Amino acid sequence: MLPLATAYFCTFAHFSYSILMDLLQSIDRGKLPKHIAIIMDGNGRWAKERGQDRVYGHHEGVISVREIVNASAEIGIQYLTLYAFSAENWNRPKAEVDALMELLVNTIRKEVEELKKNNVRMHVIGDFESLPAICRRELNEAIDMTAANTGLNLILALSYSSRNEIVNAAKKIAEKVQRGELKAENVNCEVFEANLYTSKFPDPELMIRTSGEYRISNFLLYQLAYAELYFAPVHWPDFRKQNLYEALLNYQQRERRFGKTSEQIQTNTPEHV
Ligand code: IPE
Ligand code: IPE
Ligand code: MG
């Protein structure tokens, strides 16, 4: 006979599995965002709430990363950008920054085979040169090893600042104009976007932030112009498949109007009619 606790756990596990399947089946595969961007926030508070050091929260956050990468690939998301380390995060205590860099190296090293197997292609955006040499080496290796993959594009934002990205794009364009390679009057959104880190990727349609904070924290300021924003009330280490499915369902219930009226969207009327 099963001990009571085990029986209870089995029932509970079965119950949550069926919720997960119900959620998954409610998602319209024809209306998925191509690109999801996530601000993975709340690791430190999650650990503190458990009487642990902040770094413990970062370690547990890796389990969520693995699950969300796999779930996104499974369901057919084409691009997933994860905000893993901001340019401002360099201002944290040295011990935490060192632990995060070490965790990054170890995680990439451990996961790269799995990424390869799952047809995931890795990319990095941010100030790559500011990362420690060992991180750059490990990342470059993973980028090369997964370069031929054709499934999910996993984009890690590391040492990333959207303002720096925008200022750098302006600088690159100014230099091209100065060298006579480009005319100022030909600078438009397309030219500008070609000079961002994200030139190869479509804009995210859905941006998720965990931990109940309602801010963008210097993340994809240009690219999120028309993204739907979703704020999950859980810390990142608690954000799992079910939470991703809930975010997708919420996204699919929204009407994306892009400046038009609701009537235009519903009747599919062209402009000026
Ligand atoms: C997100 O969690 C991870 C990084 C920014 C690297 P935090 O470390 O910001 O955790 P909180 O927000 O302080 O709880
Ligand atoms: C944003 O989280 C950066 C990452 C998730 C990597 P932070 O925790 O650094 O953001 P703020 O400082 O609270 O806005
Ligand atoms: Mg935070």
mmCIF file of C-alpha atoms and ligand atoms in Angstrom, residues 41-42 45 92 209, ligand 3:
data_model
loop_
_atom_site.group_PDB
_atom_site.id
_atom_site.type_symbol
_atom_site.label_atom_id
_atom_site.label_comp_id
_atom_site.label_asym_id
_atom_site.label_seq_id
_atom_site.Cartn_x
_atom_site.Cartn_y
_atom_site.Cartn_z
ATOM 1 C CA ASP A 41 14.022 38.598 -12.453
ATOM 2 C CA GLY A 42 13.710 37.721 -8.770
ATOM 3 C CA ARG A 45 14.555 37.546 -3.488
ATOM 4 C CA ARG A 92 26.627 44.400 -8.007
ATOM 5 C CA ARG A 209 9.069 39.927 -16.799
HETATM 6 MG MG MG B 3 16.310 41.931 -9.970
#
